[in-house]
Coordinates of C-alpha atoms in Angstrom, one line a residue:
X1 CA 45.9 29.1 -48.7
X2 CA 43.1 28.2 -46.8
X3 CA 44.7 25.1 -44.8
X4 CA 47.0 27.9 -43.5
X5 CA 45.0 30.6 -42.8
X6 CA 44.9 30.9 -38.7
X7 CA 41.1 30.9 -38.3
X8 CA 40.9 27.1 -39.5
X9 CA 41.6 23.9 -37.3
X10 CA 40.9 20.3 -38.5
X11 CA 41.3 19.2 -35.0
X12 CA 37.8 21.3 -34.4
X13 CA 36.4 20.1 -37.9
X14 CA 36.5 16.7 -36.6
X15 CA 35.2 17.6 -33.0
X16 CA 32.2 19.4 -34.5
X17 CA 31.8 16.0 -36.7
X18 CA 32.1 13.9 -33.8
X19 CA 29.3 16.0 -31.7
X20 CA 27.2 15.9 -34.8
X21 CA 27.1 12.3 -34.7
X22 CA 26.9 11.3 -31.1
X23 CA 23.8 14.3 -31.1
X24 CA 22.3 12.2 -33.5
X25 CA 23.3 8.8 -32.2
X26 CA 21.3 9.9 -29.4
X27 CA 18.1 11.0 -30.6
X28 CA 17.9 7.5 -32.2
X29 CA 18.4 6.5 -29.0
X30 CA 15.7 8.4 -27.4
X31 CA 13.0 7.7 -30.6
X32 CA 13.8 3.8 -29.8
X33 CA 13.0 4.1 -26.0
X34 CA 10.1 6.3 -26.7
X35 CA 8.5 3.6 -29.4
X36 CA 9.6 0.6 -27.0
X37 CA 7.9 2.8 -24.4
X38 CA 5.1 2.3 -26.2
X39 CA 4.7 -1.0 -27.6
X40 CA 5.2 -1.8 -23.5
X41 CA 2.5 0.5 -22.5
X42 CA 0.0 -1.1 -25.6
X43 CA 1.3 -4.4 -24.5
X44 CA 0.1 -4.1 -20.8
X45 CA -3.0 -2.3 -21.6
X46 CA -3.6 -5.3 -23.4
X47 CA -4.0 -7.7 -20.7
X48 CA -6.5 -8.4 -18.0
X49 CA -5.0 -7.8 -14.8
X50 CA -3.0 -4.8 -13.9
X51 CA 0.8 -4.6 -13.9
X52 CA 2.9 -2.0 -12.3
X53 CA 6.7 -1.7 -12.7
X54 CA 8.8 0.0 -10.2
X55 CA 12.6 0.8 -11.4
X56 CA 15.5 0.5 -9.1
X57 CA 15.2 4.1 -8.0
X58 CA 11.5 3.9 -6.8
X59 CA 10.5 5.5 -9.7
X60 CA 7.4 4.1 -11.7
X61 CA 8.6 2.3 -15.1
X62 CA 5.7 1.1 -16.6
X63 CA 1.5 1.2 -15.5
X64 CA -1.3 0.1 -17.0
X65 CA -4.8 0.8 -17.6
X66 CA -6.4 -1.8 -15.4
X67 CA -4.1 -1.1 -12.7
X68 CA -5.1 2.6 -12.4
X69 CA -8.7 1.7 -12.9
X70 CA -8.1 -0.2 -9.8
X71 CA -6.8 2.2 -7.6
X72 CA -9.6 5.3 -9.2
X73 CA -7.5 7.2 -11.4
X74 CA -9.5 9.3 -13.5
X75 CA -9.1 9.1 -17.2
X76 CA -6.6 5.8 -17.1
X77 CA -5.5 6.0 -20.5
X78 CA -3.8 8.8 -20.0
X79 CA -2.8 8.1 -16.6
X80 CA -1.1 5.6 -17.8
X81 CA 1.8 7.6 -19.2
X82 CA 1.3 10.8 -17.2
X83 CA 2.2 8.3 -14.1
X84 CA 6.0 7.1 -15.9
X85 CA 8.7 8.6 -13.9
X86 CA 6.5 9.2 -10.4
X87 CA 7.2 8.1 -7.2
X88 CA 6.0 4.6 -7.2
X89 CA 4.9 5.0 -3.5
X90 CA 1.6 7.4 -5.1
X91 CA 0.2 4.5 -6.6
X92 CA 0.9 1.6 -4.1
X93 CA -0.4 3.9 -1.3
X94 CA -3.7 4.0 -3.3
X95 CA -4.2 0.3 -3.4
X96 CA -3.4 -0.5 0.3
X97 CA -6.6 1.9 1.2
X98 CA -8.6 -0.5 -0.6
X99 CA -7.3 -3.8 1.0
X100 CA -9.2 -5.0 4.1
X101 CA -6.2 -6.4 6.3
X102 CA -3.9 -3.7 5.1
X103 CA -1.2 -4.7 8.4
X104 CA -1.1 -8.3 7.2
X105 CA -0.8 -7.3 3.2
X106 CA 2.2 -4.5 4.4
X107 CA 3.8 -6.9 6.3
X108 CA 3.7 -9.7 3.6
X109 CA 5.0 -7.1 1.1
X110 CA 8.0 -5.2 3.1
X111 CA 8.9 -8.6 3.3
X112 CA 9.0 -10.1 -0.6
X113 CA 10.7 -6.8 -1.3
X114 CA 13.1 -6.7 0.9
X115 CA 13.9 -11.1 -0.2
X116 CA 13.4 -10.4 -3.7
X117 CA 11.2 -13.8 -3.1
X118 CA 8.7 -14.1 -6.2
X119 CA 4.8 -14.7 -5.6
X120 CA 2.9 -16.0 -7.4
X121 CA -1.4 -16.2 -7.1
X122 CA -1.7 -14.6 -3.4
X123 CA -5.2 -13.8 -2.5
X124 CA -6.2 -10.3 -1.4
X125 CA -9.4 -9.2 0.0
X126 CA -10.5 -5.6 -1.3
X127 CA -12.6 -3.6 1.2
X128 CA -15.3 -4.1 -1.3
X129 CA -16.1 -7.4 -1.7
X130 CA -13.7 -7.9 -4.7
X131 CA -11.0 -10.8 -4.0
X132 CA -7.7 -10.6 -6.3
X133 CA -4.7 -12.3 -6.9
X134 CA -1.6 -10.7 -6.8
X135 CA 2.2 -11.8 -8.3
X136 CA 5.7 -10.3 -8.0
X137 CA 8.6 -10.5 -9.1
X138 CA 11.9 -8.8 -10.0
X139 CA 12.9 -8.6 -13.6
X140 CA 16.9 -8.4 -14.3
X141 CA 18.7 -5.4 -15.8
X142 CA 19.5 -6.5 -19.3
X143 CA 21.4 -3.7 -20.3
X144 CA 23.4 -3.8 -17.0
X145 CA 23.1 0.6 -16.3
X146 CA 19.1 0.4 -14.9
X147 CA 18.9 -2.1 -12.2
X148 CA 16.5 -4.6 -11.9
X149 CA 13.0 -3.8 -12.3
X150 CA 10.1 -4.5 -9.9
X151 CA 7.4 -6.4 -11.6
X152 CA 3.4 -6.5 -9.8
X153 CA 0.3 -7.9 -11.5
X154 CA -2.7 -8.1 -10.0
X155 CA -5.9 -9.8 -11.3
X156 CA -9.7 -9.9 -10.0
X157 CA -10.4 -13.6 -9.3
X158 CA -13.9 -12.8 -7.7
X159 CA -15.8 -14.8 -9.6
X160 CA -13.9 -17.6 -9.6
X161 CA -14.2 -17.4 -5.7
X162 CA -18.2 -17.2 -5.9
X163 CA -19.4 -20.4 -4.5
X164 CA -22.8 -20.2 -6.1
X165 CA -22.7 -18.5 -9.9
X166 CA -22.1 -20.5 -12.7
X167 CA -20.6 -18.9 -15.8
X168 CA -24.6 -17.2 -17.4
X169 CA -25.4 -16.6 -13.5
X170 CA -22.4 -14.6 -13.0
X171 CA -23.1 -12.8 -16.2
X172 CA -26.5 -11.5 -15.2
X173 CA -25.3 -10.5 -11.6
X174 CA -22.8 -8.5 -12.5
X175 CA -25.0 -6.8 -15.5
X176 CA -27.7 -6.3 -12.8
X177 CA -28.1 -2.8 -11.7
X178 CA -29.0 -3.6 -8.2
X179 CA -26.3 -4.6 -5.9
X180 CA -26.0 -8.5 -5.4
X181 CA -23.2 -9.5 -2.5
X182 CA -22.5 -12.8 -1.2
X183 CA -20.9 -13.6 2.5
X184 CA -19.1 -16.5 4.1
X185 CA -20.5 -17.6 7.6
X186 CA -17.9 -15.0 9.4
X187 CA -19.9 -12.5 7.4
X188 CA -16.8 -12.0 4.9
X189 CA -17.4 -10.7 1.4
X190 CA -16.6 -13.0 -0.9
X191 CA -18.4 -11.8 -4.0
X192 CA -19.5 -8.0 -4.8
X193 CA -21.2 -7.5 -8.3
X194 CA -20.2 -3.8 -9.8
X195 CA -23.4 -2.3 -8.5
X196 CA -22.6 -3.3 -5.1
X197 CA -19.1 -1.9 -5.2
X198 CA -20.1 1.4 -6.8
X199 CA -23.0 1.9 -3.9
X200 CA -19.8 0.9 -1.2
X201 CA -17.7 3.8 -2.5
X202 CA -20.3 6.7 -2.2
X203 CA -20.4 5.7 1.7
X204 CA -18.2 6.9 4.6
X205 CA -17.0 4.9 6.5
X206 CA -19.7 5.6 9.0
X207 CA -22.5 4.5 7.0
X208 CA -20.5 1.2 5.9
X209 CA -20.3 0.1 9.6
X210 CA -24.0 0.7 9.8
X211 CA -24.6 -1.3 7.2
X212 CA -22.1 -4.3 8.5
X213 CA -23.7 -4.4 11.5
X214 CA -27.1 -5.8 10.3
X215 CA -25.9 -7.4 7.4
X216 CA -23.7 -9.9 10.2
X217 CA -26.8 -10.3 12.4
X218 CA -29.3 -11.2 9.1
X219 CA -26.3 -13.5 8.0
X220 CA -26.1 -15.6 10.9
X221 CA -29.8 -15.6 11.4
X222 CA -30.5 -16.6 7.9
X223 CA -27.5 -19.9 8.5
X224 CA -28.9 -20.8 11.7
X225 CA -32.2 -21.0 10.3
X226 CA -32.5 -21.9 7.2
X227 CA -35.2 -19.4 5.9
X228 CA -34.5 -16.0 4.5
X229 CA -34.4 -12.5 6.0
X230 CA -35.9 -9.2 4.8
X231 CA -34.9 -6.1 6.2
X232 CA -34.3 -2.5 5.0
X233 CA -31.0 -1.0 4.7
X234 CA -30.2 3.1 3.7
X235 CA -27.1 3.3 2.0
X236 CA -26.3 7.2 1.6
X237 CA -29.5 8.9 0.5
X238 CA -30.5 5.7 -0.9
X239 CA -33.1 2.8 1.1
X240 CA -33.0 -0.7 -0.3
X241 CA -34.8 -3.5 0.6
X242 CA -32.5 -6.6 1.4
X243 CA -33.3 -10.1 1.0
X244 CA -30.6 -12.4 2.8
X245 CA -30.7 -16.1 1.0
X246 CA -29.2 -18.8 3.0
X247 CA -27.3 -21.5 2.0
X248 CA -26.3 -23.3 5.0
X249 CA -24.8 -26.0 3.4
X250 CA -22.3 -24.6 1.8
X251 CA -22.2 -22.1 4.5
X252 CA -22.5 -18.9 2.8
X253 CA -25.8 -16.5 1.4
X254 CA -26.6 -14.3 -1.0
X255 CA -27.9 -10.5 -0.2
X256 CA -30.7 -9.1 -2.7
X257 CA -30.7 -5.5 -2.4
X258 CA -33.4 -3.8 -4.2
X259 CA -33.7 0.3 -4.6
X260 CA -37.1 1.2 -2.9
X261 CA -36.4 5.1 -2.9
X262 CA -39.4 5.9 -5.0
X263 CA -41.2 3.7 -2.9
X264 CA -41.0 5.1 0.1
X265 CA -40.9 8.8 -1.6
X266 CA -44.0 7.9 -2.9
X267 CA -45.5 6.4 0.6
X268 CA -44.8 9.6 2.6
X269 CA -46.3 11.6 -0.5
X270 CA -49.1 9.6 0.5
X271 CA -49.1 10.1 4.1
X272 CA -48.6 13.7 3.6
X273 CA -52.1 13.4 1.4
X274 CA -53.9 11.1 3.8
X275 CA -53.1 13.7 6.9
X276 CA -54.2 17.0 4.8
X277 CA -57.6 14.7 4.0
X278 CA -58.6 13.5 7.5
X279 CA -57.2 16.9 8.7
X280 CA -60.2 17.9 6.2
X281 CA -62.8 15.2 7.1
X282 CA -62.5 16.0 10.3
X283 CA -63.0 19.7 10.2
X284 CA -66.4 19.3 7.8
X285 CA -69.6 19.2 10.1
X286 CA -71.1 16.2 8.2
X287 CA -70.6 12.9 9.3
X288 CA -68.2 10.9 7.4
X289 CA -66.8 7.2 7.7
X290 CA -64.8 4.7 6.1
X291 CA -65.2 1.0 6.2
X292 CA -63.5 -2.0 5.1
X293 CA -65.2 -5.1 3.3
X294 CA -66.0 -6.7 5.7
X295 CA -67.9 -3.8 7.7
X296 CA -65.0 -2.9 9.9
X297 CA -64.2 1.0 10.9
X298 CA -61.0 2.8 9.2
X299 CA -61.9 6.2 9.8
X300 CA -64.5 7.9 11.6
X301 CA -64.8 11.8 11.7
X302 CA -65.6 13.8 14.5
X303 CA -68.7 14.3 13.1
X304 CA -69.5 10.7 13.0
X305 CA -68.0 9.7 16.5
X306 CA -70.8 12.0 17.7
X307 CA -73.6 11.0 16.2
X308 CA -73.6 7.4 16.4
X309 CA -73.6 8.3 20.1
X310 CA -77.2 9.9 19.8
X311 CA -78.7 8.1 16.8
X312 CA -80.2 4.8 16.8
X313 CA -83.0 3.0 14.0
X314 CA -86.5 3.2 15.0
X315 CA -87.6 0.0 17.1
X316 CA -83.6 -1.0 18.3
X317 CA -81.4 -0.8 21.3
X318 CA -78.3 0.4 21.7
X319 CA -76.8 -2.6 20.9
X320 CA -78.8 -3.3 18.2
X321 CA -78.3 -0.9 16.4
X322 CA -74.6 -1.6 16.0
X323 CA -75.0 -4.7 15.1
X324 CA -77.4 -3.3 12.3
X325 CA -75.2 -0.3 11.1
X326 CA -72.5 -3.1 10.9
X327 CA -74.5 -5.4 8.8
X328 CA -75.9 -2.4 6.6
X329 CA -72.7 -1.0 5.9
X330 CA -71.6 -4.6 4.5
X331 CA -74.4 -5.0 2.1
X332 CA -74.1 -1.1 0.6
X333 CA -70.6 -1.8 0.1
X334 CA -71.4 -5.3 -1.7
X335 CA -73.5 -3.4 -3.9
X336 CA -71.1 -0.7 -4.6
X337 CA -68.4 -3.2 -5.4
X338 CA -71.0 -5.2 -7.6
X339 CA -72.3 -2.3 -9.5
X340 CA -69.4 -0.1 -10.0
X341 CA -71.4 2.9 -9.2
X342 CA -72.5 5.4 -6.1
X343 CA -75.9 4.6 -4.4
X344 CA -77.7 6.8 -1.9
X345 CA -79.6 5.1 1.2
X346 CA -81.6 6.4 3.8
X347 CA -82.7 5.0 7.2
X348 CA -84.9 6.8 9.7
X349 CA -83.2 7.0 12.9
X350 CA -84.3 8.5 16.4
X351 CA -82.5 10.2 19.3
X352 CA -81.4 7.3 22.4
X353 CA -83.2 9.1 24.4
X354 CA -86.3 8.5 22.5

């Protein structure tokens, strides 16, 4: 009774049985992409250089941690799927601002791309200081309905391009927190430790050519001669003292910087003391001086510059009695310095004009 009753069809039994199993052929489908999504994101993150893969459609397949750490991304873990499915363009946009010869590095790319021709190792000079090495390749479509894939690794090789760190050296440069940079004999980075680099992104572009400038003229100064060359160098609101050490042999030096901001905070606190004393001295009506060692003048107040004009010891010239107030001054500060302790002296003196 039921087989004929006019509401029932087998035909749509078997349709609805069909839907149910291609809806659930499907999710499978989409759980097994999702957890090879994964295992490909866990794999890359594994490795030390950073790997982007671009799909047929320009879209971004795959990213990994190291590769958005390159280009800045904040928070690259989770970058790292937040980025799947973007315009792949985002992301190698972000890498050509950091290259140094970004004409030559776009023309060398629109090229590999557009030949499919694989690289393997190329070198590429980071704005920086950092050097890396960068591969390519394009991955064929398995499964014959994606199109191939777009593979790029790149991987920081400057330490191996370092001419003068050994494996412990290079360990304590790039642990030190003050920036440590090494330049060919064109003045070319070639090794930038990751206190160097973070100073060099805090700068505009402004500041970095003011700090190029000198940097090229201490370099080839420091070749040509052989000895090193101290300067100072103000990198944003920062002032560091840099030490250029030549090695002309191997035609490249080394740059010291050191951060001398509490230094020189310090020195015009003491300027700013030194002024509001003399400003002092000089306003008090007694005479006041201060002498070196060896007898010599640093300060005289205004007090002092007068009287030495009118007074002269009993019995001496003029002349004399410089000579004497010279000599006196370096035996009371001998004793001083011996004894650790104030004394009080007293010498009659009369008018010069007697």
């Amino acid at each position: 009774m039921l087989a004929n009753s006019p509401s029932f069809s087998p035909t749509a039994l078997v349709s609805s049985h069909r839907i149910n199993e291609v809806e659930q052929a499907l999710r499978h489908a989409e759980k097994r992409a999702a957890i090879a999504e994964h295992r490909l994101v866990q794999i890359t993150n594994s490795l030390i250089s950073g790997v982007l893969l671009i799909g047929n459609n320009g879209l971004i397949t795959s990213v990994n941690e190291w590769y958005c750490r390159l280009v800045d991304l904040l928070e690259p873990a989770a970058a790292t799927f937040y980025w799947i499915g973007q315009p792949a363009w985002l992301l190698t946009e972000r890498l050509l601002a950091l290259v140094e010869q970004q004409h030559l590095y776009t023309r060398r790319l629109a090229h590999v791309r557009a030949t499919q021709q694989p690289v393997s190792g190329e070198r590429l000079q980071l704005r920086d200081g950092r050097m890396l090495s960068w591969s390519y390749a394009v991955l064929p479509d398995t499964s014959g309905d994606a199109g191939p894939i777009e593979l790029f690794s790149y991987q920081d090789v400057t330490q191996e391009r370092s001419p003068a760190l050994s494996q412990p050296q290079a360990q304590i440069t790039e642990q030190n927190p003050n920036p440590i940079v090494q330049l060919d004999s064109q003045a070319k980075f070639v090794y930038a430790n990751p206190a160097s680099r973070q100073c060099w992104k805090i700068t505009s572009k402004l500041q970095q050519r003011q700090i190029v400038r000198p940097l090229r003229q201490a370099t080839a100064t420091a070749l040509s001669s052989g000895t090193e060359v101290r300067y100072e160098v103000t990198v944003g609101n920062s002032y560091f003292a840099a030490c250029v050490v030549p090695y002309p042999i191997e035609k490249y030096v080394t740059v010291y910087l050191f951060d001398i901001l509490i230094q020189r905070e310090a020195e015009a606190e003491l300027r700013d003391y030194q002024a509001l004393y003399q400003e002092g001295l000089e306003a008090t009506s007694r005479a006041v001086f201060v002498s070196s060692i060896d007898g010599q003048y640093l300060f005289k107040n205004r007090a002092m510059r007068e009287l030495e004009q009118l007074l002269v010891p009993v019995g001496m010239s003029l002349q004399q009695a410089k000579a004497y107030s010279r000599k006196a001054t370096r035996q009371s500060d001998a004793r001083v310095l011996a004894s650790g302790k104030e004394i009080t002296e007293e010498t009659k003196y009369m008018l010069a004009s007697g």
